[in-house]
């Protein structure tokens, strides 16, 4: 029989000693640690929610094994969050990381317990590669097989062609020198003559008949649109089907542009191509959830097994989960007569990873929101131990989703420094801007404390990169040394060059660069569809490739090992990336054939030759040693979510428009005798009152700035161009900003 656990107060005292140096948890966190029923915990930035979860898990682990031998399931959105839990608890609670417990990402849980077996049962292969980029390349290889006369090819053509060949009254008016009434009449006539379809799209068959010599201005315009749409078909045909998500339960492909039934001729053909990838065990991340969702529907006993195994489920970073992840966990543990206790922890206002959530639509609905009668309340952590009262007050104005009782309250005992508005002119002021940030850091003596140094000093921006020459404002325009990929610890990249340049440089050993170089070789073999086992179409892995080299004989193997060692040594010690890349790419192109006789570089030519600009100091600005200045890290707002900084400079950039303009929201339009009314601007320490209007760009901005502004323990700077804020300088001063001109 399942008995709800009670937390031992002595274990809480032990957790306080381990996790917060013997200080006491505040009443908010004590309440959460002791609460052992299903609930949602809403936590403000810096409230210590992860520490509270760690304390709770510690206290529960001290009572293991449970009487019924059930376990705890701990889930999070990112590997980083899981690693943080492991780093603290694994040394002191190793039992939490062994059967019957599981600590991992939602993705790893779905794969390990459901999707892996589902794919084997349905398609004969366990999951060999779960990665969007790898899977999409595999699918593209399948899509090359789409026949010119097939139904699917015709479907794709019609979808793309109609998307780019729709004609409106305004188009005729603008491009054919017609009045509005003439354009309307012309549109009616074109539809009547079936040159346009009823929905205004071009009729392909009729447009083909229009002679290129026809000088009629309307027909000339239509022929232009027709040719434009045809070119778009050529450009997008190959990648068009990647937009589809598989919905096994409802037997259809889903996309924003419309669904496609498995039972239609086109859908049946497309399913065949997707299934070829599934048979090889190659799945996109979202495919794992689709197949898992389907599998628990046909193997309902699996739900009972998982419920019996996991009596407690904790989900950290709840705001970052997508709808399919939320649905899967709820369908397993929050259904029927489930006795599983589910506690979901996070902050809705920090949901910036999903484009759906970023725009204001919140995937996470609390139990209390859905059923207030059954679930009496949410728990909350309103006290931010990171933020000072002044910064907390500023950030509270950005709250987009204010659940009952939710408020950002700064309880930090650090010096309460007013935020700085740093006003500059253009990218020529980038170094002055950085110098001012350093000057303020020194002025407030932030370098005197080891804890501050540990948290570090960061420059962040929303938009980090754009095409060269863009008139938009982005982080790399100010700081060209920024590269958003330079600290991504990935196994797979979109060009061979990155395997040499973007290995895990935090590990100053041969292990990481050796692994990356081998992964580059494996990726080329995958693109070329060279298999380790041709009959079952099993792709090479690093281990099977090395084994193949060994099979060539000891002399051959020793020669390859020496090459690999030389490459690794040169990159780690000499940093001669370019020289080694040339050697490595030459080896792949010309010498792999000595190992694999049927190897040729055909499909991977672009992958091998694709350029990538790399600066060795990516993401870090190393200041002159003679000035003895500390490192400043560059990053996107997304990359620093969850981090604590000592000092943060948030640089305004353009995502469609700049942040300051998107927070200037009109809530009532003006009339002849009345001026328009603008909403409260949180930049002026006001609680925003416009999010209910559903203005996507403004709501996105609230979330991004809420996350970016809430990182520092001490110093917050907001860097803006003068042309964006010139008329509002006095408002900033009056509301509490310390304004400095660069």
XYZ file of C-alpha atoms in Angstrom:
742
model
C 0.000 0.000 0.000
C 1.263 3.454 -0.946
C 1.878 5.588 2.154
C 2.636 9.296 1.720
C 6.053 10.038 3.125
C 6.771 12.532 5.890
C 10.014 14.486 5.795
C 12.223 14.112 8.867
C 13.150 17.554 10.320
C 16.593 16.207 11.217
C 17.227 15.509 7.548
C 16.258 19.102 6.712
C 18.881 20.320 9.198
C 21.453 18.060 7.532
C 20.484 19.412 4.105
C 20.900 22.988 5.358
C 24.418 22.138 6.484
C 25.311 20.575 3.141
C 23.543 22.928 0.738
C 23.480 26.402 2.345
C 26.371 26.307 4.772
C 24.305 25.723 7.876
C 21.959 28.682 7.369
C 18.225 28.053 7.656
C 15.789 27.614 4.810
C 13.146 30.337 4.807
C 9.485 29.403 5.479
C 8.657 29.290 1.740
C 11.247 26.633 1.054
C 10.485 24.679 4.240
C 6.835 24.485 3.168
C 7.810 23.085 -0.239
C 10.267 20.557 1.219
C 7.577 19.216 3.558
C 4.735 19.225 1.010
C 4.241 15.654 -0.234
C 1.162 15.866 -2.438
C 0.706 16.787 -6.106
C 1.327 20.512 -6.581
C 2.964 23.123 -8.814
C 5.701 25.340 -7.404
C 6.067 28.791 -9.007
C 9.462 30.255 -8.234
C 10.925 33.694 -9.007
C 14.509 34.051 -10.324
C 17.117 33.447 -7.635
C 14.621 31.991 -5.158
C 16.685 28.864 -4.619
C 14.138 26.513 -6.169
C 16.791 24.047 -7.306
C 18.400 24.109 -3.858
C 14.981 23.458 -2.314
C 14.456 20.531 -4.699
C 17.910 19.166 -3.879
C 17.098 19.399 -0.159
C 13.822 17.575 -0.678
C 15.481 14.820 -2.696
C 18.189 14.486 -0.050
C 15.607 14.082 2.695
C 13.679 11.502 0.659
C 16.819 9.584 -0.271
C 17.673 9.240 3.427
C 14.500 7.143 3.791
C 15.301 4.738 0.954
C 14.510 2.011 0.203
C 10.796 2.750 0.414
C 8.539 0.062 1.904
C 7.041 -0.918 -1.471
C 10.425 -0.624 -3.236
C 9.045 2.194 -5.426
C 11.305 4.944 -6.689
C 11.629 8.619 -7.494
C 11.614 10.062 -11.015
C 13.448 13.385 -11.407
C 13.103 15.114 -14.777
C 14.387 18.361 -16.268
C 14.482 19.957 -19.693
C 18.254 20.186 -20.131
C 21.258 17.983 -19.505
C 22.843 20.896 -17.665
C 20.096 20.889 -15.030
C 20.493 17.141 -14.540
C 24.266 17.495 -14.244
C 23.805 20.108 -11.518
C 21.608 17.699 -9.547
C 24.095 14.858 -10.030
C 27.080 16.996 -9.058
C 25.580 17.827 -5.664
C 23.663 14.685 -4.733
C 25.492 11.767 -6.338
C 28.407 11.843 -3.857
C 26.107 11.970 -0.827
C 22.998 10.130 -2.106
C 24.235 7.542 -4.615
C 21.077 5.495 -4.017
C 19.054 8.202 -5.762
C 20.855 7.402 -9.031
C 20.253 3.661 -9.118
C 17.244 1.372 -9.500
C 14.359 1.935 -8.886
C 15.019 5.665 -9.282
C 15.746 7.619 -12.455
C 17.246 11.093 -12.848
C 17.393 12.487 -16.379
C 15.912 14.733 -19.036
C 12.349 14.245 -20.221
C 13.842 13.195 -23.559
C 16.054 10.510 -21.994
C 13.125 9.231 -19.911
C 10.872 8.967 -22.969
C 13.583 7.131 -24.917
C 14.740 4.756 -22.180
C 11.360 3.640 -20.885
C 9.099 3.898 -23.937
C 10.342 5.096 -27.342
C 13.318 2.751 -27.595
C 11.186 -0.354 -27.106
C 8.376 1.140 -29.193
C 10.658 1.688 -32.176
C 12.023 -1.847 -31.859
C 8.560 -3.419 -31.651
C 7.134 -1.346 -34.490
C 10.143 -0.950 -36.804
C 12.677 -3.575 -35.752
C 15.396 -1.240 -34.512
C 16.322 0.318 -31.207
C 17.084 4.050 -31.314
C 20.600 4.467 -32.684
C 20.571 8.217 -33.243
C 18.204 10.703 -31.635
C 19.172 14.036 -33.149
C 17.307 16.534 -35.312
C 20.194 17.371 -37.637
C 21.275 13.770 -38.248
C 17.695 12.579 -38.663
C 16.773 15.361 -41.064
C 19.796 14.544 -43.220
C 18.655 10.929 -43.283
C 15.139 12.026 -44.251
C 16.497 14.277 -46.994
C 18.327 11.288 -48.424
C 14.988 9.465 -48.465
C 13.182 12.427 -50.052
C 15.581 12.316 -53.001
C 13.716 9.147 -53.959
C 10.396 10.973 -54.476
C 9.455 10.218 -58.069
C 8.673 13.036 -60.486
C 5.282 11.520 -61.398
C 4.330 10.463 -57.856
C 1.295 11.817 -55.990
C 3.559 13.131 -53.235
C 5.648 15.105 -55.719
C 2.478 16.661 -57.144
C 1.214 17.430 -53.647
C 4.467 19.168 -52.676
C 4.483 21.128 -55.939
C 0.907 22.340 -55.407
C 1.533 23.285 -51.763
C 4.615 25.386 -52.503
C 3.359 26.826 -55.783
C 0.057 27.973 -54.273
C 1.857 29.467 -51.269
C 3.886 31.813 -53.480
C 1.419 32.462 -56.295
C -1.530 33.996 -54.450
C -2.684 37.306 -55.970
C -4.539 39.978 -53.998
C -6.217 43.212 -55.044
C -3.319 45.183 -53.545
C -0.825 43.243 -55.681
C -2.609 44.150 -58.906
C -3.081 47.726 -57.738
C 0.598 48.160 -56.877
C 2.268 46.243 -59.721
C -0.093 46.893 -62.631
C -0.783 50.620 -62.157
C -4.511 50.027 -61.531
C -6.929 51.867 -59.300
C -8.472 49.893 -56.474
C -11.771 49.437 -58.322
C -9.940 48.423 -61.524
C -7.849 45.924 -59.559
C -10.998 44.418 -58.008
C -12.635 44.061 -61.421
C -9.476 42.560 -62.866
C -9.284 40.005 -60.034
C -12.909 38.960 -60.655
C -12.196 38.611 -64.389
C -9.056 36.535 -63.832
C -10.989 34.139 -61.600
C -13.872 33.988 -64.083
C -11.445 33.078 -66.879
C -9.840 30.515 -64.529
C -6.413 32.117 -64.800
C -6.666 32.403 -61.020
C -8.296 29.827 -58.769
C -11.171 30.819 -56.478
C -8.775 31.425 -53.561
C -6.674 33.807 -55.691
C -3.772 31.478 -56.415
C -2.429 31.145 -59.936
C -3.791 28.324 -62.084
C -0.588 26.587 -63.119
C -2.039 25.071 -66.311
C -3.405 28.413 -67.539
C -0.323 30.426 -66.609
C 1.879 28.072 -68.627
C -0.059 29.103 -71.733
C 0.737 32.818 -71.407
C 3.329 33.668 -74.011
C 6.522 35.362 -72.872
C 5.962 37.852 -75.700
C 2.568 38.964 -74.364
C 2.960 42.635 -73.379
C -0.303 42.966 -71.452
C 0.814 44.441 -68.078
C -1.412 42.160 -65.966
C -0.315 39.026 -67.797
C 3.323 40.129 -67.539
C 2.900 40.458 -63.775
C 1.182 37.067 -63.526
C 3.954 35.455 -65.543
C 6.489 36.983 -63.140
C 4.602 35.561 -60.150
C 4.333 32.189 -61.885
C 8.089 32.046 -62.528
C 8.800 33.201 -58.964
C 6.617 30.405 -57.549
C 8.243 27.819 -59.821
C 11.690 28.843 -58.569
C 10.460 28.568 -54.978
C 9.297 25.036 -55.715
C 12.806 24.182 -56.928
C 14.376 25.774 -53.836
C 12.075 24.277 -51.198
C 10.886 20.989 -52.666
C 13.574 18.862 -51.027
C 13.105 20.230 -47.498
C 9.340 20.807 -47.594
C 8.375 17.567 -45.815
C 10.694 18.231 -42.875
C 7.992 20.542 -41.518
C 5.761 17.605 -40.674
C 5.380 16.094 -37.226
C 4.187 12.502 -37.043
C 0.915 11.961 -35.187
C 0.676 8.177 -34.923
C -2.451 8.294 -32.765
C -4.502 10.217 -35.311
C -2.720 8.701 -38.330
C -1.615 11.952 -39.882
C 1.269 14.341 -40.399
C 0.794 17.706 -38.702
C 2.180 21.105 -39.648
C 1.256 24.766 -39.344
C 0.467 24.830 -43.070
C -2.001 21.950 -42.797
C -2.236 18.253 -42.018
C -1.750 15.242 -44.288
C -3.515 11.942 -43.603
C -1.557 8.687 -43.594
C -4.407 7.217 -45.647
C -4.097 9.674 -48.537
C -1.916 8.661 -51.462
C 0.622 11.384 -50.661
C 0.537 10.656 -46.932
C 1.030 6.943 -47.505
C 4.099 7.625 -49.641
C 5.538 10.137 -47.179
C 5.010 7.724 -44.277
C 7.080 5.169 -46.169
C 10.052 7.552 -46.297
C 9.769 8.381 -42.598
C 9.486 4.696 -41.746
C 12.728 3.951 -43.596
C 14.508 6.278 -41.173
C 12.678 4.742 -38.215
C 13.767 1.268 -39.323
C 17.369 2.488 -39.073
C 16.696 3.796 -35.566
C 17.202 7.420 -36.596
C 14.648 9.730 -34.954
C 14.178 13.439 -34.533
C 13.632 14.472 -30.924
C 9.933 15.068 -31.496
C 9.549 11.700 -33.232
C 10.550 10.014 -29.971
C 7.623 11.613 -28.182
C 5.224 10.822 -31.017
C 6.084 7.140 -31.029
C 6.127 6.997 -27.215
C 2.677 8.599 -27.027
C 1.342 6.060 -29.500
C 2.984 3.128 -27.743
C 1.517 3.790 -24.294
C -1.872 3.876 -25.999
C -1.488 0.357 -27.387
C 0.503 -1.011 -24.432
C -1.512 0.356 -21.532
C 0.133 -2.065 -19.110
C 3.261 0.075 -19.474
C 1.450 2.960 -17.757
C 0.640 0.735 -14.784
C 4.243 -0.515 -14.622
C 5.655 3.017 -14.606
C 3.140 4.241 -12.027
C 4.044 1.350 -9.731
C 7.752 2.015 -10.158
C 7.679 5.802 -9.667
C 5.506 7.018 -6.786
C 7.099 10.480 -6.839
C 7.774 12.552 -9.959
C 9.600 15.887 -9.816
C 9.939 18.068 -12.918
C 12.359 20.990 -12.822
C 12.368 23.751 -15.490
C 8.710 22.970 -16.121
C 8.222 26.159 -18.141
C 10.592 24.880 -20.855
C 8.682 21.710 -21.684
C 6.824 21.459 -24.985
C 3.222 20.322 -25.157
C 4.105 16.792 -26.289
C 6.433 16.395 -23.289
C 3.783 17.661 -20.875
C 1.191 15.350 -22.425
C 3.395 12.272 -22.227
C 4.231 12.710 -18.540
C 0.604 13.468 -17.639
C -0.779 10.591 -19.698
C 1.457 8.200 -17.779
C 1.348 9.549 -14.240
C -1.664 11.856 -14.018
C -4.371 9.601 -15.363
C -7.044 7.249 -14.067
C -6.453 6.104 -10.522
C -2.773 7.004 -10.455
C -1.395 7.507 -6.964
C 1.802 9.082 -8.229
C 2.650 12.415 -6.638
C 3.748 14.917 -9.299
C 5.442 18.158 -8.336
C 6.291 20.561 -11.160
C 8.718 23.380 -10.503
C 9.615 26.461 -12.512
C 8.759 29.991 -13.559
C 6.300 30.608 -16.397
C 7.860 34.001 -17.020
C 11.150 32.370 -18.005
C 9.631 30.237 -20.781
C 11.887 31.441 -23.595
C 12.912 28.213 -25.314
C 9.671 27.373 -27.103
C 8.550 29.905 -29.727
C 4.988 29.094 -28.681
C 5.712 29.962 -25.054
C 7.925 32.919 -25.909
C 5.087 34.664 -27.684
C 2.918 34.551 -24.582
C 0.999 31.303 -24.922
C 1.902 29.241 -21.881
C 2.104 25.476 -22.298
C 2.305 24.946 -18.536
C -1.124 25.210 -16.926
C -0.957 24.594 -13.177
C -3.208 22.048 -11.505
C -4.833 24.892 -9.589
C -5.610 26.780 -12.817
C -7.257 23.723 -14.321
C -9.096 22.398 -11.247
C -9.156 24.813 -8.299
C -11.686 22.649 -6.480
C -9.395 19.617 -6.348
C -6.082 21.470 -6.056
C -6.521 24.275 -3.579
C -3.449 26.342 -4.483
C -0.029 26.570 -6.023
C 3.043 26.826 -3.862
C 5.312 29.783 -4.516
C 8.818 30.994 -3.803
C 8.607 34.784 -4.048
C 11.761 35.657 -2.125
C 14.727 36.059 -4.433
C 17.968 35.501 -2.529
C 19.904 36.584 -5.621
C 18.244 39.934 -6.306
C 18.483 43.167 -4.353
C 15.210 44.996 -3.579
C 15.789 47.594 -6.324
C 16.525 45.120 -9.107
C 13.686 42.848 -7.947
C 11.252 45.761 -8.121
C 12.382 46.516 -11.685
C 12.051 42.874 -12.751
C 8.642 42.434 -11.138
C 7.254 44.938 -13.632
C 8.145 42.537 -16.473
C 6.030 39.668 -15.118
C 3.903 38.406 -18.000
C 1.926 35.675 -16.241
C 1.101 36.705 -12.700
C -0.476 33.768 -10.920
C -2.220 34.495 -7.648
C 0.270 35.573 -4.997
C 3.215 35.733 -7.413
C 5.634 38.614 -6.822
C 9.377 39.101 -7.253
C 10.718 40.185 -3.851
C 14.418 40.942 -3.503
C 15.832 39.680 -0.203
C 19.539 39.728 -1.024
C 21.730 41.436 1.560
C 24.138 42.660 -1.122
C 24.691 46.381 -1.670
C 21.561 47.728 -3.361
C 23.028 49.259 -6.526
C 20.712 51.184 -8.846
C 20.671 49.807 -12.408
C 22.782 51.695 -14.963
C 21.527 52.846 -18.347
C 24.572 53.049 -20.629
C 23.777 55.228 -23.642
C 26.057 54.934 -26.681
C 25.967 56.013 -30.330
C 26.997 53.111 -32.578
C 29.252 50.045 -32.901
C 32.284 52.321 -32.803
C 31.561 52.712 -29.081
C 31.737 48.961 -28.357
C 35.083 49.078 -26.550
C 34.081 52.195 -24.597
C 30.914 50.382 -23.555
C 32.912 47.411 -22.315
C 35.365 49.730 -20.545
C 32.498 51.507 -18.764
C 31.160 48.124 -17.625
C 34.618 47.266 -16.244
C 34.917 50.699 -14.635
C 31.579 50.257 -12.823
C 32.587 46.772 -11.750
C 35.751 48.199 -10.190
C 33.984 51.226 -8.708
C 31.630 48.957 -6.775
C 34.575 46.725 -5.755
C 32.938 43.636 -7.196
C 36.294 41.975 -7.849
C 37.154 41.796 -4.157
C 34.976 38.772 -3.410
C 35.734 35.184 -4.502
C 32.019 34.395 -4.806
C 31.570 37.326 -7.184
C 34.479 36.110 -9.296
C 32.898 32.675 -9.409
C 29.599 34.057 -10.694
C 31.462 36.141 -13.250
C 30.812 39.173 -15.430
C 28.694 38.804 -18.548
C 27.563 40.743 -21.615
C 24.356 39.329 -23.090
C 21.999 40.092 -25.961
C 18.784 38.685 -27.387
C 19.823 38.687 -31.059
C 23.390 37.520 -31.295
C 23.973 37.143 -35.026
C 22.699 38.301 -38.417
C 23.923 38.108 -41.982
C 26.939 40.283 -42.715
C 25.885 43.800 -43.665
C 22.477 43.605 -41.973
C 21.168 46.949 -40.760
C 19.708 45.191 -37.722
C 21.449 45.500 -34.356
C 22.979 42.316 -32.931
C 25.617 41.303 -30.412
C 28.303 40.292 -32.905
C 28.030 43.693 -34.595
C 29.459 45.150 -31.388
C 31.688 42.219 -30.482
C 32.859 40.322 -33.615
C 34.593 37.680 -31.465
C 31.215 36.281 -30.442
C 30.273 32.879 -31.881
C 27.124 31.221 -30.610
C 28.434 27.740 -31.354
C 31.834 27.957 -29.763
C 30.725 26.501 -26.438
C 28.137 24.051 -27.660
C 29.290 20.611 -26.617
C 27.767 18.791 -29.557
C 28.609 15.518 -31.226
C 27.302 16.634 -34.616
C 27.662 19.818 -36.664
C 26.607 21.019 -40.102
C 30.130 21.156 -41.561
C 33.362 19.204 -41.132
C 35.360 22.282 -40.110
C 33.408 22.623 -36.863
C 34.520 19.179 -35.695
C 38.072 20.497 -35.559
C 37.255 23.895 -34.087
C 34.305 23.326 -31.746
C 35.301 20.390 -29.580
C 34.783 20.674 -25.816
C 37.641 23.032 -24.981
C 36.813 23.043 -21.277
C 38.480 19.620 -21.181
C 42.090 20.436 -21.945
C 42.853 16.822 -22.900
C 43.098 14.750 -26.059
C 39.844 12.953 -25.247
C 37.445 15.644 -26.455
C 39.269 16.555 -29.706
C 39.874 12.861 -30.523
C 36.168 12.164 -30.057
C 35.241 15.159 -32.222
C 37.561 14.200 -35.093
C 36.199 10.653 -35.123
C 32.648 12.013 -35.044
C 33.506 14.070 -38.138
C 34.571 10.936 -40.007
C 31.422 9.092 -38.888
C 29.272 12.005 -40.069
C 30.828 11.921 -43.568
C 30.220 8.166 -43.792
C 26.621 8.705 -42.700
C 26.017 11.380 -45.347
C 27.546 9.147 -48.006
C 25.376 6.266 -46.720
C 28.360 3.989 -46.164
C 27.185 1.347 -43.714
C 29.004 -0.815 -41.188
C 26.479 -3.550 -41.983
C 25.018 -3.063 -45.458
C 22.302 -5.708 -45.098
C 20.744 -4.154 -42.005
C 21.913 -0.644 -42.987
C 23.657 -0.089 -39.667
C 25.674 3.121 -39.637
C 29.222 3.287 -38.341
C 29.923 4.358 -34.792
C 33.304 5.418 -33.476
C 33.895 1.965 -31.998
C 32.984 0.059 -35.177
C 35.119 2.406 -37.303
C 38.140 1.884 -35.046
C 37.536 -1.859 -35.184
C 37.496 -1.684 -38.983
C 40.867 0.099 -38.931
C 42.261 -2.568 -36.569
C 41.073 -5.276 -38.940
C 43.335 -3.797 -41.624
C 46.356 -4.963 -39.641
C 48.497 -3.687 -36.794
C 50.786 -1.573 -39.016
C 47.812 0.138 -40.631
C 46.176 0.693 -37.224
C 49.351 2.127 -35.681
C 49.702 4.537 -38.612
C 46.125 5.776 -38.152
C 46.631 6.092 -34.391
C 49.748 8.192 -34.971
C 47.877 10.498 -37.367
C 45.095 10.925 -34.820
C 47.591 11.626 -32.040
C 49.449 14.212 -34.146
C 46.214 16.046 -34.978
C 45.106 16.095 -31.347
C 48.527 17.167 -30.054
C 48.843 19.997 -32.576
C 45.371 21.377 -31.844
C 45.627 21.171 -28.042
C 49.195 22.455 -27.706
C 49.852 24.565 -30.811
C 46.291 25.746 -31.564
C 46.987 25.395 -35.317
C 43.359 24.626 -36.156
C 43.496 25.652 -39.807
C 46.587 23.623 -40.662
C 45.152 20.501 -39.032
C 41.771 20.980 -40.665
C 43.438 21.013 -44.092
C 45.277 17.786 -43.235
C 42.152 16.182 -41.766
C 39.847 17.106 -44.666
C 42.487 15.901 -47.134
C 42.635 12.594 -45.254
C 38.845 12.229 -45.375
C 38.709 13.073 -49.074
C 41.667 11.045 -50.306
C 42.700 8.437 -47.699
C 39.475 6.998 -46.288
C 39.248 4.878 -49.419
C 42.251 2.887 -48.053
C 40.019 1.785 -45.168
C 36.677 1.560 -46.994
C 37.186 0.465 -50.594
C 33.851 1.730 -51.940
C 34.120 5.160 -50.273
C 33.754 8.241 -52.512
C 33.079 11.881 -51.703
C 29.831 12.625 -53.522
C 26.980 13.781 -51.297
C 29.277 15.164 -48.583
C 31.210 17.620 -50.776
C 29.302 20.640 -49.473
C 29.567 19.370 -45.875
C 33.356 19.027 -46.160
C 33.907 22.365 -47.920
C 31.301 24.487 -46.123
C 33.036 27.504 -44.515
C 32.913 28.473 -40.863
C 34.563 31.588 -39.453
C 36.160 30.865 -36.098
C 38.019 33.109 -33.698
C 40.036 31.293 -31.036
C 38.781 33.655 -28.347
C 35.106 32.987 -29.146
C 32.733 33.940 -26.326
C 35.548 35.354 -24.184
C 37.120 38.779 -24.161
C 40.587 38.455 -22.716
C 41.632 41.949 -21.726
C 45.229 43.150 -21.771
C 47.267 41.376 -19.118
C 49.083 44.549 -18.125
C 45.730 46.011 -17.066
C 45.098 42.861 -14.984
C 41.476 42.841 -16.096
C 39.208 39.875 -15.489
C 37.462 37.882 -18.155
C 34.096 39.033 -19.480
C 31.911 36.401 -21.099
C 29.667 37.021 -24.068
C 26.454 35.103 -24.640
C 22.841 35.092 -25.686
C 20.032 35.581 -23.181
C 19.049 31.982 -23.925
C 22.530 30.717 -23.037
C 22.581 32.371 -19.586
C 19.102 31.333 -18.474
C 19.419 29.663 -15.080
C 22.801 31.251 -14.401
C 23.746 33.594 -11.576
C 26.087 36.470 -12.481
C 27.823 39.011 -10.315
C 27.335 41.669 -12.996
C 25.383 41.643 -16.250
C 25.340 44.099 -19.124
C 22.245 43.501 -21.245
C 22.792 44.944 -24.732
C 19.650 46.002 -26.586
C 19.437 44.349 -30.032
C 16.908 43.986 -32.835
C 14.574 41.014 -32.876
C 12.197 42.479 -35.451
C 12.604 45.766 -33.528
C 14.585 46.902 -30.505
C 13.353 46.110 -26.988
C 12.679 49.705 -25.958
C 10.295 50.288 -28.862
C 8.435 47.003 -28.245
C 7.754 47.998 -24.629
C 6.160 51.261 -25.738
C 2.681 49.759 -26.179
C -0.431 51.705 -27.111
C -3.447 50.326 -25.224
C -6.018 52.866 -26.452
C -5.863 54.510 -29.852
C -6.236 58.234 -30.078
C -9.269 60.049 -31.439
C -9.705 63.494 -32.877
C -9.890 65.115 -29.451
C -7.994 62.541 -27.438
C -4.356 61.465 -27.330
C -3.541 57.729 -27.538
C -2.968 55.987 -24.203
C 0.193 53.944 -23.672
C 0.591 51.109 -21.209
C 2.848 50.995 -18.184
C 6.459 50.544 -19.263
C 8.348 48.164 -16.934
C 11.614 49.912 -17.829
C 10.322 52.794 -15.738
C 9.724 50.534 -12.704
C 6.042 50.184 -13.583
C 4.035 46.951 -13.537
C 3.184 46.248 -17.183
C -0.537 46.267 -18.000
C -0.566 45.347 -21.683
C 0.249 41.612 -21.918
C -3.475 40.758 -22.067
C -3.626 42.480 -25.461
C -1.687 39.547 -26.922
C 0.873 41.646 -28.786
C 3.365 38.895 -29.599
C 6.509 41.015 -29.958
C 5.856 42.930 -26.747
C 5.105 39.781 -24.767
C 8.256 38.122 -26.103
C 10.225 41.131 -24.926
C 8.785 40.956 -21.417
C 10.044 37.401 -21.056
C 13.470 37.930 -22.587
C 14.227 40.983 -20.464
C 12.808 39.299 -17.351
C 15.341 36.505 -17.869
C 18.250 38.736 -18.894
C 17.766 41.366 -16.178
C 17.394 38.798 -13.379
C 20.878 37.252 -13.659
C 23.076 39.546 -11.501
C 23.562 39.530 -7.745
C 25.020 43.051 -7.735
C 25.307 45.095 -10.931
C 22.828 45.411 -13.803
C 23.613 47.571 -16.841
C 21.333 48.121 -19.825
C 23.209 49.291 -22.948
C 21.071 51.200 -25.452
C 21.693 53.377 -28.487
C 20.987 57.044 -28.053
C 18.640 57.161 -31.055
C 16.350 54.629 -29.282
C 16.049 56.360 -25.904
C 17.058 59.979 -26.477
C 13.594 61.406 -25.821
C 13.070 59.306 -22.659
C 16.327 59.973 -20.787
C 14.607 62.015 -18.082
C 12.020 59.274 -17.538
C 14.817 56.787 -16.917
C 16.484 59.138 -14.450
C 13.243 59.886 -12.623
C 12.314 56.217 -12.316
C 15.601 55.183 -10.711
C 18.184 54.455 -13.413
C 21.707 55.837 -13.120
C 22.205 57.171 -16.666
C 25.716 57.307 -18.130
C 26.614 58.515 -21.632
C 29.442 56.729 -23.403
